[in-house]
Coordinates of C-alpha atoms (C1' of nucleotides) in Angstrom, one line a residue:
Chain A
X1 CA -5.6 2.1 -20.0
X2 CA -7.4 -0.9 -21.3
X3 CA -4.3 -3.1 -21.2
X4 CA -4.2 -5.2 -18.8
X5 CA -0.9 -7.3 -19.1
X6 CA 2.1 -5.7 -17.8
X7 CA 5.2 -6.3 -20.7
X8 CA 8.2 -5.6 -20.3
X9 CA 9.3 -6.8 -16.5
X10 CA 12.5 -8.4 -16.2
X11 CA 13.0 -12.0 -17.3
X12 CA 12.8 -13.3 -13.7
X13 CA 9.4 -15.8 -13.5
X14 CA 7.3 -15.5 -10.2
X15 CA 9.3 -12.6 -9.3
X16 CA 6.0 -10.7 -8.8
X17 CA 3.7 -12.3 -6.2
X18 CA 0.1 -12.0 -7.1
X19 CA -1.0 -9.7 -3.6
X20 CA 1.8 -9.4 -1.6
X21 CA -0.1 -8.3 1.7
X22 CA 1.0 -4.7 2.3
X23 CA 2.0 -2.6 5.1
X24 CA -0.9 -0.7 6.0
X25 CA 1.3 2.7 5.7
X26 CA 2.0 1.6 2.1
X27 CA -1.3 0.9 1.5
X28 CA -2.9 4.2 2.2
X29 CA -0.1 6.2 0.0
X30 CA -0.6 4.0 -3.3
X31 CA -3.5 6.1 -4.5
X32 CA -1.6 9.6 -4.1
X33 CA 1.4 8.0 -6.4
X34 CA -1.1 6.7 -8.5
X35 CA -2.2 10.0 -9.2
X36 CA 0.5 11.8 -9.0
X37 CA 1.4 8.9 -11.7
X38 CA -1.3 9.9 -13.8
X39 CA -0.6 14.1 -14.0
X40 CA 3.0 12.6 -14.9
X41 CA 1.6 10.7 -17.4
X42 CA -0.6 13.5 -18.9
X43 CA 2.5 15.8 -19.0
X44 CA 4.3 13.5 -21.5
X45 CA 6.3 11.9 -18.8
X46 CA 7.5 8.6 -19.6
X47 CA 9.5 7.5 -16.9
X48 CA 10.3 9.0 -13.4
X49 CA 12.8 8.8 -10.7
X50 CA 11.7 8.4 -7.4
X51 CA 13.4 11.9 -5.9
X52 CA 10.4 13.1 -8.5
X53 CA 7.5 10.9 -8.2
X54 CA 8.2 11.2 -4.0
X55 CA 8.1 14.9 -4.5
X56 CA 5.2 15.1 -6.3
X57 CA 3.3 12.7 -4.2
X58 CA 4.6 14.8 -0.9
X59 CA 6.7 12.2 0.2
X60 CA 10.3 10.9 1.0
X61 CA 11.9 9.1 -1.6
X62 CA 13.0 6.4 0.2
X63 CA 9.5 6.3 1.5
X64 CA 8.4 5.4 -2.0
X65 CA 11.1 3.4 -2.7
X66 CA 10.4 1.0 -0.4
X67 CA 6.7 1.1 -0.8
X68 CA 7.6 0.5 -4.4
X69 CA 9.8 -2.6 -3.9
X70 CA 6.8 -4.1 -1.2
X71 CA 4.6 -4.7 -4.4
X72 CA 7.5 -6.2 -6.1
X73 CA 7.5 -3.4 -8.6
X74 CA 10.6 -3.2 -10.4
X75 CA 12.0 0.1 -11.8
X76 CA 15.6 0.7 -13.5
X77 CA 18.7 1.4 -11.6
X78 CA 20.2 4.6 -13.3
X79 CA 17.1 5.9 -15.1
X80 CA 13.8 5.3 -13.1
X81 CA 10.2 3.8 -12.9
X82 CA 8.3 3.3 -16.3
X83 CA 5.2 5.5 -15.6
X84 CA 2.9 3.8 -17.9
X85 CA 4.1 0.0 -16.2
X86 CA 3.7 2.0 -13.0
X87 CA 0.2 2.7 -13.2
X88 CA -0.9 -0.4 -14.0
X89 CA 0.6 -2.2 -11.2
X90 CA -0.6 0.4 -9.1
X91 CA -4.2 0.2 -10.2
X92 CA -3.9 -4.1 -10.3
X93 CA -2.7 -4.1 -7.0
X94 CA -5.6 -1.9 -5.5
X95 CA -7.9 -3.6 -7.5
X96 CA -9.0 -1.0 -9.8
X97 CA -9.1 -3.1 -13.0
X98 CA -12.8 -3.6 -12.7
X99 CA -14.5 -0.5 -12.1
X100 CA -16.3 -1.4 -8.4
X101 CA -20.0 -0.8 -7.9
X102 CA -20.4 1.9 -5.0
X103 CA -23.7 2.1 -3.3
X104 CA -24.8 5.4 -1.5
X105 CA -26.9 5.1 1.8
X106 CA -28.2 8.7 2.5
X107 CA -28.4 11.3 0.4
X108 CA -28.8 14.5 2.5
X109 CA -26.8 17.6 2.4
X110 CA -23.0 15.4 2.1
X111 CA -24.5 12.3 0.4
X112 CA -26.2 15.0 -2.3
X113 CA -22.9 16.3 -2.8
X114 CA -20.8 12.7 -3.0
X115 CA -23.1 11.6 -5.5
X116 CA -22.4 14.6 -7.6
X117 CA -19.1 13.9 -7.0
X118 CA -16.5 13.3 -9.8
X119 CA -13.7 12.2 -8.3
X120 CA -15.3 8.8 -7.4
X121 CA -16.0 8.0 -11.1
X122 CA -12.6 9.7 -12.4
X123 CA -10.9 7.5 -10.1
X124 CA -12.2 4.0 -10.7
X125 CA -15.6 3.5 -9.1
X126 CA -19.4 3.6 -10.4
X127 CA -21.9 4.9 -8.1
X128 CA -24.6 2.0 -8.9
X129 CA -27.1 3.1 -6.7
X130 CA -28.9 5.8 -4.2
X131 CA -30.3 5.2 -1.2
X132 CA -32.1 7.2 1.2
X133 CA -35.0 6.3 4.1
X134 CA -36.8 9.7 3.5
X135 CA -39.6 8.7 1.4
X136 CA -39.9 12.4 0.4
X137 CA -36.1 12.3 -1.0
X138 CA -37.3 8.9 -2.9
X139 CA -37.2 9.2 -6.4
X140 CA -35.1 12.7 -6.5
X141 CA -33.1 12.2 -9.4
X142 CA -29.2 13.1 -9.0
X143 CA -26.7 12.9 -11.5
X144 CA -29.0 10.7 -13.9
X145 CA -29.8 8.4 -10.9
X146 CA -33.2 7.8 -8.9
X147 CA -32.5 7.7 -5.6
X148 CA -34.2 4.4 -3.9
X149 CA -35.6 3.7 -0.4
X150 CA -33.6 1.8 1.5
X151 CA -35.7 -1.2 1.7
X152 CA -34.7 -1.9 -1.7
X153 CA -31.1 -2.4 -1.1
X154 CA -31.7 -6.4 -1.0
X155 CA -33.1 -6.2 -4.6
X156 CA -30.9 -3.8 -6.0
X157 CA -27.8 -5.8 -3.9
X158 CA -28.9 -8.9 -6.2
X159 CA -28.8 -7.0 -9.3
X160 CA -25.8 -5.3 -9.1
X161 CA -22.5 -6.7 -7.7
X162 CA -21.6 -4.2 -4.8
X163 CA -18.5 -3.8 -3.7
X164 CA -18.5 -0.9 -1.2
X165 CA -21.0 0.6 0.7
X166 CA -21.1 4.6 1.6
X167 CA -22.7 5.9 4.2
X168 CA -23.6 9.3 4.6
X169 CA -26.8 9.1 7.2
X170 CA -27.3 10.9 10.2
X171 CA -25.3 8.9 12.8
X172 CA -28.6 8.1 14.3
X173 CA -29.2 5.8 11.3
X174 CA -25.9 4.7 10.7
X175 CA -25.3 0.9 12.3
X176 CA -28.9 0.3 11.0
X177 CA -27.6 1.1 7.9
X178 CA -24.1 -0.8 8.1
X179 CA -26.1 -4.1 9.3
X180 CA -28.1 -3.8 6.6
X181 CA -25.2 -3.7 4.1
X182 CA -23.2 -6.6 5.7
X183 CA -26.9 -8.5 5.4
X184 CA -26.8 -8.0 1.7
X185 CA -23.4 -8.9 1.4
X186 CA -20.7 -5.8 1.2
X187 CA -17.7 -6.2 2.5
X188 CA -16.1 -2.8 2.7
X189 CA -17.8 0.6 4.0
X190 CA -17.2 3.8 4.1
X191 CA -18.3 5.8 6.9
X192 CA -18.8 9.5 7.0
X193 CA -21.9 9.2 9.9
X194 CA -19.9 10.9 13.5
X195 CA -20.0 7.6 15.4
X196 CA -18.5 4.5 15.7
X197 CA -19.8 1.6 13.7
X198 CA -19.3 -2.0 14.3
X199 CA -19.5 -4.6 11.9
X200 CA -18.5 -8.2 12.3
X201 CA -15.1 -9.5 11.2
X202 CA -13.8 -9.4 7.1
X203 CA -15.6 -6.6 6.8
X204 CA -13.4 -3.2 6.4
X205 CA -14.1 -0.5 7.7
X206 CA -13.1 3.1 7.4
X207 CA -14.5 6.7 8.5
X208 CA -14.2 9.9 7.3
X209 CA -15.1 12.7 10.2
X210 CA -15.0 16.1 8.8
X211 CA -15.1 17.9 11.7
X212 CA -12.5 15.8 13.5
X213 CA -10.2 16.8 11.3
X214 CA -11.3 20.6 12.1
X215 CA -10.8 19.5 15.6
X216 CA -7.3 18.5 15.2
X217 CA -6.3 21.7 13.3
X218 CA -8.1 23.8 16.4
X219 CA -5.8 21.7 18.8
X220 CA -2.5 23.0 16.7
X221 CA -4.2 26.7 16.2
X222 CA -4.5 26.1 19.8
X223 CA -0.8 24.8 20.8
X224 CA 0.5 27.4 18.3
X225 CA -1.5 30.7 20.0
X226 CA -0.4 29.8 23.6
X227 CA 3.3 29.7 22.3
X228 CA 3.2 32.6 20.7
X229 CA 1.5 34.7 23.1
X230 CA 4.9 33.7 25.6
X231 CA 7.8 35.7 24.2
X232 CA 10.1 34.5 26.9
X233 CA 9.4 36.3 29.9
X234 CA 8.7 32.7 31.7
X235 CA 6.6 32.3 34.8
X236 CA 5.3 35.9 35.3
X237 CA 1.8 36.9 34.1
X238 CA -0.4 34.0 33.1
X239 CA -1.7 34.8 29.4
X240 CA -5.1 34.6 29.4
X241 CA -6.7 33.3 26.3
X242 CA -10.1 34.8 24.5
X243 CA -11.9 32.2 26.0
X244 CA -11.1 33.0 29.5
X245 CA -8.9 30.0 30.4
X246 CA -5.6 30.9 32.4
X247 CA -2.5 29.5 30.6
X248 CA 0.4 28.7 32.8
X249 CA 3.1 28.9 30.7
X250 CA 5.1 26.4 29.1
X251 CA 7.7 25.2 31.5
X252 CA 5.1 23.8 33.9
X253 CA 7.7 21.6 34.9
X254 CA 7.3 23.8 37.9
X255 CA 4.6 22.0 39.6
X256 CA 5.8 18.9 39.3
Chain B
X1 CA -19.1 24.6 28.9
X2 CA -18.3 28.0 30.2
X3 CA -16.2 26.4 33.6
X4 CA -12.8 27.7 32.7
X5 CA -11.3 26.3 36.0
X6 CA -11.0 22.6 35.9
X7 CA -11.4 22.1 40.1
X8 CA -10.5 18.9 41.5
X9 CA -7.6 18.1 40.5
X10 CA -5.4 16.5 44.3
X11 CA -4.0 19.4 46.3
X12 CA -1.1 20.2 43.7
X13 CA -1.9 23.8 42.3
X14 CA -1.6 24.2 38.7
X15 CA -1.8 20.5 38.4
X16 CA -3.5 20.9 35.0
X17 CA -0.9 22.1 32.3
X18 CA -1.6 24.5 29.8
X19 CA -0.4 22.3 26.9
X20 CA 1.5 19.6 27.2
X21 CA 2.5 18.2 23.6
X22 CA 0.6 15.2 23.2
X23 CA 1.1 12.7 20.6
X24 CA 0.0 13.5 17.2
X25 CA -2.2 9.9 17.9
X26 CA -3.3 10.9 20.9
X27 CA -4.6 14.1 19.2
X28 CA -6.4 12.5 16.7
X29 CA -8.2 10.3 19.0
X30 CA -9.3 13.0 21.3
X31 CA -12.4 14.5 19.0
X32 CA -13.5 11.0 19.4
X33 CA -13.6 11.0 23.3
X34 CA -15.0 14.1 23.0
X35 CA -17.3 13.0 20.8
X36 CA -18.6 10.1 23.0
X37 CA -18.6 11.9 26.1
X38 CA -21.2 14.5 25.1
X39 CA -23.5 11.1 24.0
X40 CA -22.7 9.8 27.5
X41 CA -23.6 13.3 29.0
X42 CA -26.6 13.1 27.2
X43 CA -27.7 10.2 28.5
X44 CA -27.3 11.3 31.9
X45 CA -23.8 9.8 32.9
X46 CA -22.2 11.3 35.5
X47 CA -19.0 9.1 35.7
X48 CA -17.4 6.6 32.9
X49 CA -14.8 3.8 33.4
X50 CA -11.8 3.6 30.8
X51 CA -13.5 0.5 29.5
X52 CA -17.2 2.2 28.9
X53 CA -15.3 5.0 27.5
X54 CA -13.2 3.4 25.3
X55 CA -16.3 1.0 24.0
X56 CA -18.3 4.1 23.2
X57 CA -15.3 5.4 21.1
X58 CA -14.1 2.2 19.6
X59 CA -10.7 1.9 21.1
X60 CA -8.3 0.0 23.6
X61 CA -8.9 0.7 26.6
X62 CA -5.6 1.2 28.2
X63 CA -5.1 3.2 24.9
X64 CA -7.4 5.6 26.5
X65 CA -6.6 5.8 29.4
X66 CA -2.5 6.6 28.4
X67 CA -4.4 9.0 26.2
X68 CA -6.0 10.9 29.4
X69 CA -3.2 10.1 31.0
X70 CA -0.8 12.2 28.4
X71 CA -3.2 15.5 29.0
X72 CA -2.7 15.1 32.8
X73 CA -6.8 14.3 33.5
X74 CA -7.1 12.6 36.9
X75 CA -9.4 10.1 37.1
X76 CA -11.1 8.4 39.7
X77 CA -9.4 4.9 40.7
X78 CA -12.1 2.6 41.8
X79 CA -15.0 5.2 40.3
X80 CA -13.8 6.2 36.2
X81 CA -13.9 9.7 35.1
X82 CA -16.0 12.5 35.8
X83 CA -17.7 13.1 32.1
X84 CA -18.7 16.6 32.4
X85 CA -15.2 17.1 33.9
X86 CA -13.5 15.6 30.8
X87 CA -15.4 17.6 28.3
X88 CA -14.2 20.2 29.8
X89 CA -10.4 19.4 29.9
X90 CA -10.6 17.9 25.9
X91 CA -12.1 21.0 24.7
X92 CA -9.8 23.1 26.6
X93 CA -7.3 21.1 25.2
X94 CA -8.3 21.4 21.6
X95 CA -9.2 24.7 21.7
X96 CA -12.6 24.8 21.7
X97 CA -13.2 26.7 24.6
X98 CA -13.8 29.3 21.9
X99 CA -15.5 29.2 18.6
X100 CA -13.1 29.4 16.0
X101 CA -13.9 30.9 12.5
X102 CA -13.6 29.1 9.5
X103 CA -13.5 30.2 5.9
X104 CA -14.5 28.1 3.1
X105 CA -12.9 28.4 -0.4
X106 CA -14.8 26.9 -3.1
X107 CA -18.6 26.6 -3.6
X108 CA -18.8 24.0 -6.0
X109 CA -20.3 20.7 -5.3
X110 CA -18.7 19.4 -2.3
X111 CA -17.8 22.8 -1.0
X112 CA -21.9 24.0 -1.0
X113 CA -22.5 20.5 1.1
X114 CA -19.7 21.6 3.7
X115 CA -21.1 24.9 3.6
X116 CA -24.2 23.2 5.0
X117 CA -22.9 20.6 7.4
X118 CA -24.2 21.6 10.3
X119 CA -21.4 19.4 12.1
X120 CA -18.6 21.6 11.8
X121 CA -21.3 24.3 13.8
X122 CA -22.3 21.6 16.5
X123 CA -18.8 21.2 17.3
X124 CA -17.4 24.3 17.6
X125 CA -17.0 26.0 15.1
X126 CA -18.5 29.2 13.1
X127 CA -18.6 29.3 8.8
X128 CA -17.3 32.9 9.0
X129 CA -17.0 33.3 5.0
X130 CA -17.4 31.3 1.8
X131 CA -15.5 32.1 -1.3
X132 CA -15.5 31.2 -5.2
X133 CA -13.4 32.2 -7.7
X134 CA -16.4 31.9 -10.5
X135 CA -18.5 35.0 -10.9
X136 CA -21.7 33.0 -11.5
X137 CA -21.3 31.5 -7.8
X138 CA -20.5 35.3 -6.1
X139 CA -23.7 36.0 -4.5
X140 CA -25.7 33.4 -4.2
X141 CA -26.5 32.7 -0.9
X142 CA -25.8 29.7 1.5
X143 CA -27.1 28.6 4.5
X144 CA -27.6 32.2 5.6
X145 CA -24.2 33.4 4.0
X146 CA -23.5 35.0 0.9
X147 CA -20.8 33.7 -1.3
X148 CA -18.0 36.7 -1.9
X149 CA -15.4 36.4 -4.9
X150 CA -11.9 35.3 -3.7
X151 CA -10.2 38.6 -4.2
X152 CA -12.3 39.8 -0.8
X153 CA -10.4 37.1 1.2
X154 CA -8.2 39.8 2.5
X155 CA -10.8 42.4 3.2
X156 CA -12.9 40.0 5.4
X157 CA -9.6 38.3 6.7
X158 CA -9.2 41.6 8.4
X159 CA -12.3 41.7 10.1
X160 CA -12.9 38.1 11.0
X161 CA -10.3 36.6 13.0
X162 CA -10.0 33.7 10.8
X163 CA -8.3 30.5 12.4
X164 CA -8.8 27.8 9.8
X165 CA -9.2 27.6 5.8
X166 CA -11.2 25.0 3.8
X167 CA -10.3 24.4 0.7
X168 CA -12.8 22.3 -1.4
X169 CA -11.4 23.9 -4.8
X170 CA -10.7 21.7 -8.1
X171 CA -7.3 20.8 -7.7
X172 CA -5.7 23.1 -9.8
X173 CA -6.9 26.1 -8.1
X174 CA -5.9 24.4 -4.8
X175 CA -2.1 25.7 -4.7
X176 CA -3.7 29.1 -5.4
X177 CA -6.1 29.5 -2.7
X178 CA -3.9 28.1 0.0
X179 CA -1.3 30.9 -0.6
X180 CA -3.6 33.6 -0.5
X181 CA -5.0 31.6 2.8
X182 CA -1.2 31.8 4.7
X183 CA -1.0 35.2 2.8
X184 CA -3.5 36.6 5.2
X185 CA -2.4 34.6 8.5
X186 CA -4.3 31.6 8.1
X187 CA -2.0 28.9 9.5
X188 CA -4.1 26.1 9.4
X189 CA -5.6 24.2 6.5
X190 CA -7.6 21.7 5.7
X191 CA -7.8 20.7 1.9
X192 CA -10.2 19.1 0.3
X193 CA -9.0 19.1 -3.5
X194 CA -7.0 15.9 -4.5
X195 CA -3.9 17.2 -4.8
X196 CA -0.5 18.0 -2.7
X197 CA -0.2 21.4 -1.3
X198 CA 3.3 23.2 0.1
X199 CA 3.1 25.6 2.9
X200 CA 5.3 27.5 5.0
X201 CA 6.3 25.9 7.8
X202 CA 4.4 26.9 10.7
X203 CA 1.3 26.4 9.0
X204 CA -0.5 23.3 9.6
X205 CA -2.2 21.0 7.1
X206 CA -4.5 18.2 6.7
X207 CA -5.9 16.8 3.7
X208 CA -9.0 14.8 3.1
X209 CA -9.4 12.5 -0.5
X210 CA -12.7 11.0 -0.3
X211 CA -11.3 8.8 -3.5
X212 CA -8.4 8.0 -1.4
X213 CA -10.2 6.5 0.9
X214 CA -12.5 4.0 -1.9
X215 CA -9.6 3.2 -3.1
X216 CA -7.9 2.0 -0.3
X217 CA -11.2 -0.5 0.7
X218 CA -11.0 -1.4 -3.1
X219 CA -7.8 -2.6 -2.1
X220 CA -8.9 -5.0 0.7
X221 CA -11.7 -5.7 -1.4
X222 CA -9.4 -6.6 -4.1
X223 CA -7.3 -9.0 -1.7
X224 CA -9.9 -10.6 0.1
X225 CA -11.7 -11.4 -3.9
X226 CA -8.3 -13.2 -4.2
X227 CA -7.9 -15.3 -0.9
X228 CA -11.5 -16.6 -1.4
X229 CA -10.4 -17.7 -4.6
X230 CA -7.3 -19.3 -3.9
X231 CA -8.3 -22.9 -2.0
X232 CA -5.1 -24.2 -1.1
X233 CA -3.2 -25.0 -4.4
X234 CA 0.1 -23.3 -3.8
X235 CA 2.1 -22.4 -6.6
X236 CA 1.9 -23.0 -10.4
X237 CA -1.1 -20.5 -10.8
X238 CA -0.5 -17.5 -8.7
X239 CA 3.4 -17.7 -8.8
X240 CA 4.4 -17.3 -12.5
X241 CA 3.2 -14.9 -15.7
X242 CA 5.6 -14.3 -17.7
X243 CA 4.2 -11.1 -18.3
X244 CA 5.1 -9.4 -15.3
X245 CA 2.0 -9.6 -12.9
X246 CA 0.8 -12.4 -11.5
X247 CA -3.4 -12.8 -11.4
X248 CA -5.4 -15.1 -9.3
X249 CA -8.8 -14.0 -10.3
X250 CA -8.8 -14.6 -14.0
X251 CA -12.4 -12.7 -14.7
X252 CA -10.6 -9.8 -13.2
X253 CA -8.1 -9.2 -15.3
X254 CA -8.8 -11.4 -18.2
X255 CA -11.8 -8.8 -18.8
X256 CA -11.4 -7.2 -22.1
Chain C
dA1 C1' -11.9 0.7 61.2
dG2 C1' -10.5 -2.6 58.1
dG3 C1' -10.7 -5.3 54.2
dC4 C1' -12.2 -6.1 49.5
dG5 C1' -13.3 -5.2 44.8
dC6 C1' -12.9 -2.1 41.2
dT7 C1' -10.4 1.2 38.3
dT8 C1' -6.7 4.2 37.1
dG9 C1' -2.0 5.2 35.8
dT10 C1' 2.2 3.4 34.1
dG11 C1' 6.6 0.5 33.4
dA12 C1' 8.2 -2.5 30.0
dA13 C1' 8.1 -5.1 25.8
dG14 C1' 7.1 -5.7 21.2
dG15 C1' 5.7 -4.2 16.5
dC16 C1' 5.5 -1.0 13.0
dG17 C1' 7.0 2.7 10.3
dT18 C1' 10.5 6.0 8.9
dG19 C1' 14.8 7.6 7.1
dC20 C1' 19.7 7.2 6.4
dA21 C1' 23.3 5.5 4.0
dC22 C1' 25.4 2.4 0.9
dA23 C1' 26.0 -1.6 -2.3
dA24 C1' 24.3 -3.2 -6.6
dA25 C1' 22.8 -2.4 -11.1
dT26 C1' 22.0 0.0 -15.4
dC27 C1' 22.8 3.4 -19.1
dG28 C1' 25.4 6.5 -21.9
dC29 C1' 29.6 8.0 -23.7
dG30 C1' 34.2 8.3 -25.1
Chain D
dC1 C1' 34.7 -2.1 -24.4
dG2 C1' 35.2 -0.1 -20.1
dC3 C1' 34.3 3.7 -17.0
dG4 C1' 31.7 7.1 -14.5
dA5 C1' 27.3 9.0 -13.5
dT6 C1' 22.9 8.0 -11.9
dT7 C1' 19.3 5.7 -9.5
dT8 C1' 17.2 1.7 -7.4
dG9 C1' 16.7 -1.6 -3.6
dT10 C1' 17.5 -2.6 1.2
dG11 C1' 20.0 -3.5 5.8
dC12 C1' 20.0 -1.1 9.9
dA13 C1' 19.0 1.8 13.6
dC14 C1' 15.9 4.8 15.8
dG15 C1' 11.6 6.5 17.5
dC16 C1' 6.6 6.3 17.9
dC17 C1' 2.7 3.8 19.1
dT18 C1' 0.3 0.0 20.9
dT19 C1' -0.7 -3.5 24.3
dC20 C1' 0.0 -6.2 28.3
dA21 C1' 0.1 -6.6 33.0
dC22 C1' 0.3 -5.0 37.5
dA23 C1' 0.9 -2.0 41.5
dA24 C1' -1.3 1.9 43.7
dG25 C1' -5.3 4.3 45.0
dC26 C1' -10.2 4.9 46.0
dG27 C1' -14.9 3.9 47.7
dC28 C1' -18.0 0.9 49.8
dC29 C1' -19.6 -2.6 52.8
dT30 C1' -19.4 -5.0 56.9

DNA sequence: AGGCGCTTGTGAAGGCGTGCACAAATCGCG
DNA sequence: CGCGATTTGTGCACGCCTTCACAAGCGCCT
């Protein structure tokens, strides 16, 4: 855990480049092996082929493979990836051998619950600080931390090193909030405020919409219903939907 | 909102198809036009270009417009889109024309704040039950609802209609809960809990790691903290430890 | 009525990501 | 010591998605 060399790679020097830069794709599936890694690890695992660790990451195994070989990690033909070597290069590459400072901007009904949350500090990450503009919220206390109005996200910014920025305002409040994070110096936010945000080049940006991902499942309980409801008598009747809306059926190749 | 018929489309009868299958992109995007079209409505638009559009929702805007293009809305050439016209057509598309009930398993701490989001009711959809496996949680009340023990799922499964689960369970419950979900016809799911779920096929899935998605920007973070750092002077540093992994920052790694 | 400017819809090209299939490499065993 | 079983690493082809660039269409103004 603590260890922070990696023994034991092949004799080959500079083999390993320090951050090779990623595919995206590759990128965004790192932290599932990692944890699928670390259950491995915890179940006495020590190494893993990767026909197992794809499977228990829910992915191909020539998917991992080559994600694998992208950060130069090496594993052994014939028997496998070293978990414990694994993880490490995992957690080096995605820079999660110092334990980042997260700093929470609105701590309503989601930001209550993300502060509370465990996962972040399981995984990595320190929440260093709560932030709300409610001065009735200011000074709540959640999970051992006071929560601070926002105007003293410059001091506390200069205190504390922070790395990423989470914001979990009403969307009303949400650039405000982002430009006032850039102006204190974070680099990478986290957006879970429904709109779009813009903040000015090297900084990253990603959003989490909860109920866009509702949305997408509706479209498929959507797409899945209208098939369904057409057994195969084509063309006749036009199905019509609980909500009223005619459904011409599927082969509306028809019209055109 | 409650226009079923989408009218203006050229002369061509049944010019709107019921579903065509869009690109899983295109899909994912759509909550987002929708999103920005209701701000636009809001604010009195009657019309939108691609561009506006596209602004407002943060993409390209010929992206958008093959987008639009894909669910067979006519535009305007010369005047944009009719915004109260597009609503229409996106939600019909996604399947919000009606209100679709969810169920939410697991009342713990993230759980109780998507039991309270009030943007999963603004956009459609209805909190039709909330479930806990713990016996100190059945009861207590929510946000108007009352929290029933998991063994009721199929009881209430049979009187709500219910299209979607929500699973904000510790992980090793998750696998649980989603089979007793597709065990009462739930075919789509989104899961909360950090950890990889198999379903039938038919039955849709999305997953949501709020760690997943820190750890990712601690990534960038990571590589951007190691460009800075790294003037010019190729080589001898970055290229070569013996160890295994290469390290550019020293305080990073060096850290005890 | 006709032309002009604006905007949509789309063909084509390029890039990225995925998955197959196989050569190369390593271990264990006789 | 050599051979076979096993597993990695990767070249290659394919498909999806993005982006550019432009012709076609529409309204407005003269």
């Amino acid at each position: 855990m603590s260890q922070h060399r990696h023994p034991g790679a092949p004799g080959r020097a500079g083999a390993v480049p320090a951050l090779p830069d990623l595919p995206e794709a590759t990128v965004a599936r790192l932290p599932e092996y990692l944890r699928a890694l670390h259950n491995l690890a915890e179940t006495g695992h020590e190494t893993v082929s990767s026909e197992g660790l794809a499977s228990a990451a829910g992915v191909n195994s020539a998917k991992l493979r080559k994600d694998l070989s992208h950060l130069g990690s090496y594993g052994t033909r014939g028997v496998g990836y070293d978990v414990a070597l694994l993880i490490d290069q995992i957690e080096y590459v995605l820079g999660l051998t110092q334990r980042r400072a997260v700093a929470l901007v609105g701590v309503g009904n989601l930001g209550h619950a993300l502060a509370g949350y465990d996962g972040f500090v399981s995984r990595g990450f320190r929440i260093a600080a709560l932030f709300d503009a409610d001065a009735a919220r200011v000074g709540e206390e959640i999970n051992g931390l006071v929560v601070r109005h926002i105007d003293e996200l410059p001091r506390v910014a200069a205190e504390e090193a922070i790395a990423i920025g989470v914001i979990a305002t009403p969307a009303s409040a949400a650039q405000s909030v982002a430009d006032q994070l850039v102006a204190v110096g974070v680099t990478s936010i986290l957006n879970f405020a429904p709109c779009v945000l813009s903040v000015p080049e090297g900084v990253d940006l990603r959003k989490v919409d909860l109920a866009i991902e509702l949305q997408i499942l509706s479209f498929h309980e959507h797409r899945k219903a209208s098939l369904t409801a057409l057994p195969a008598t084509g063309g006749s009747a036009l199905t019509a939907l609980p909500g009223g809306l005619a459904v011409t059926d599927p082969q509306e190749a028809i019209g055109t």
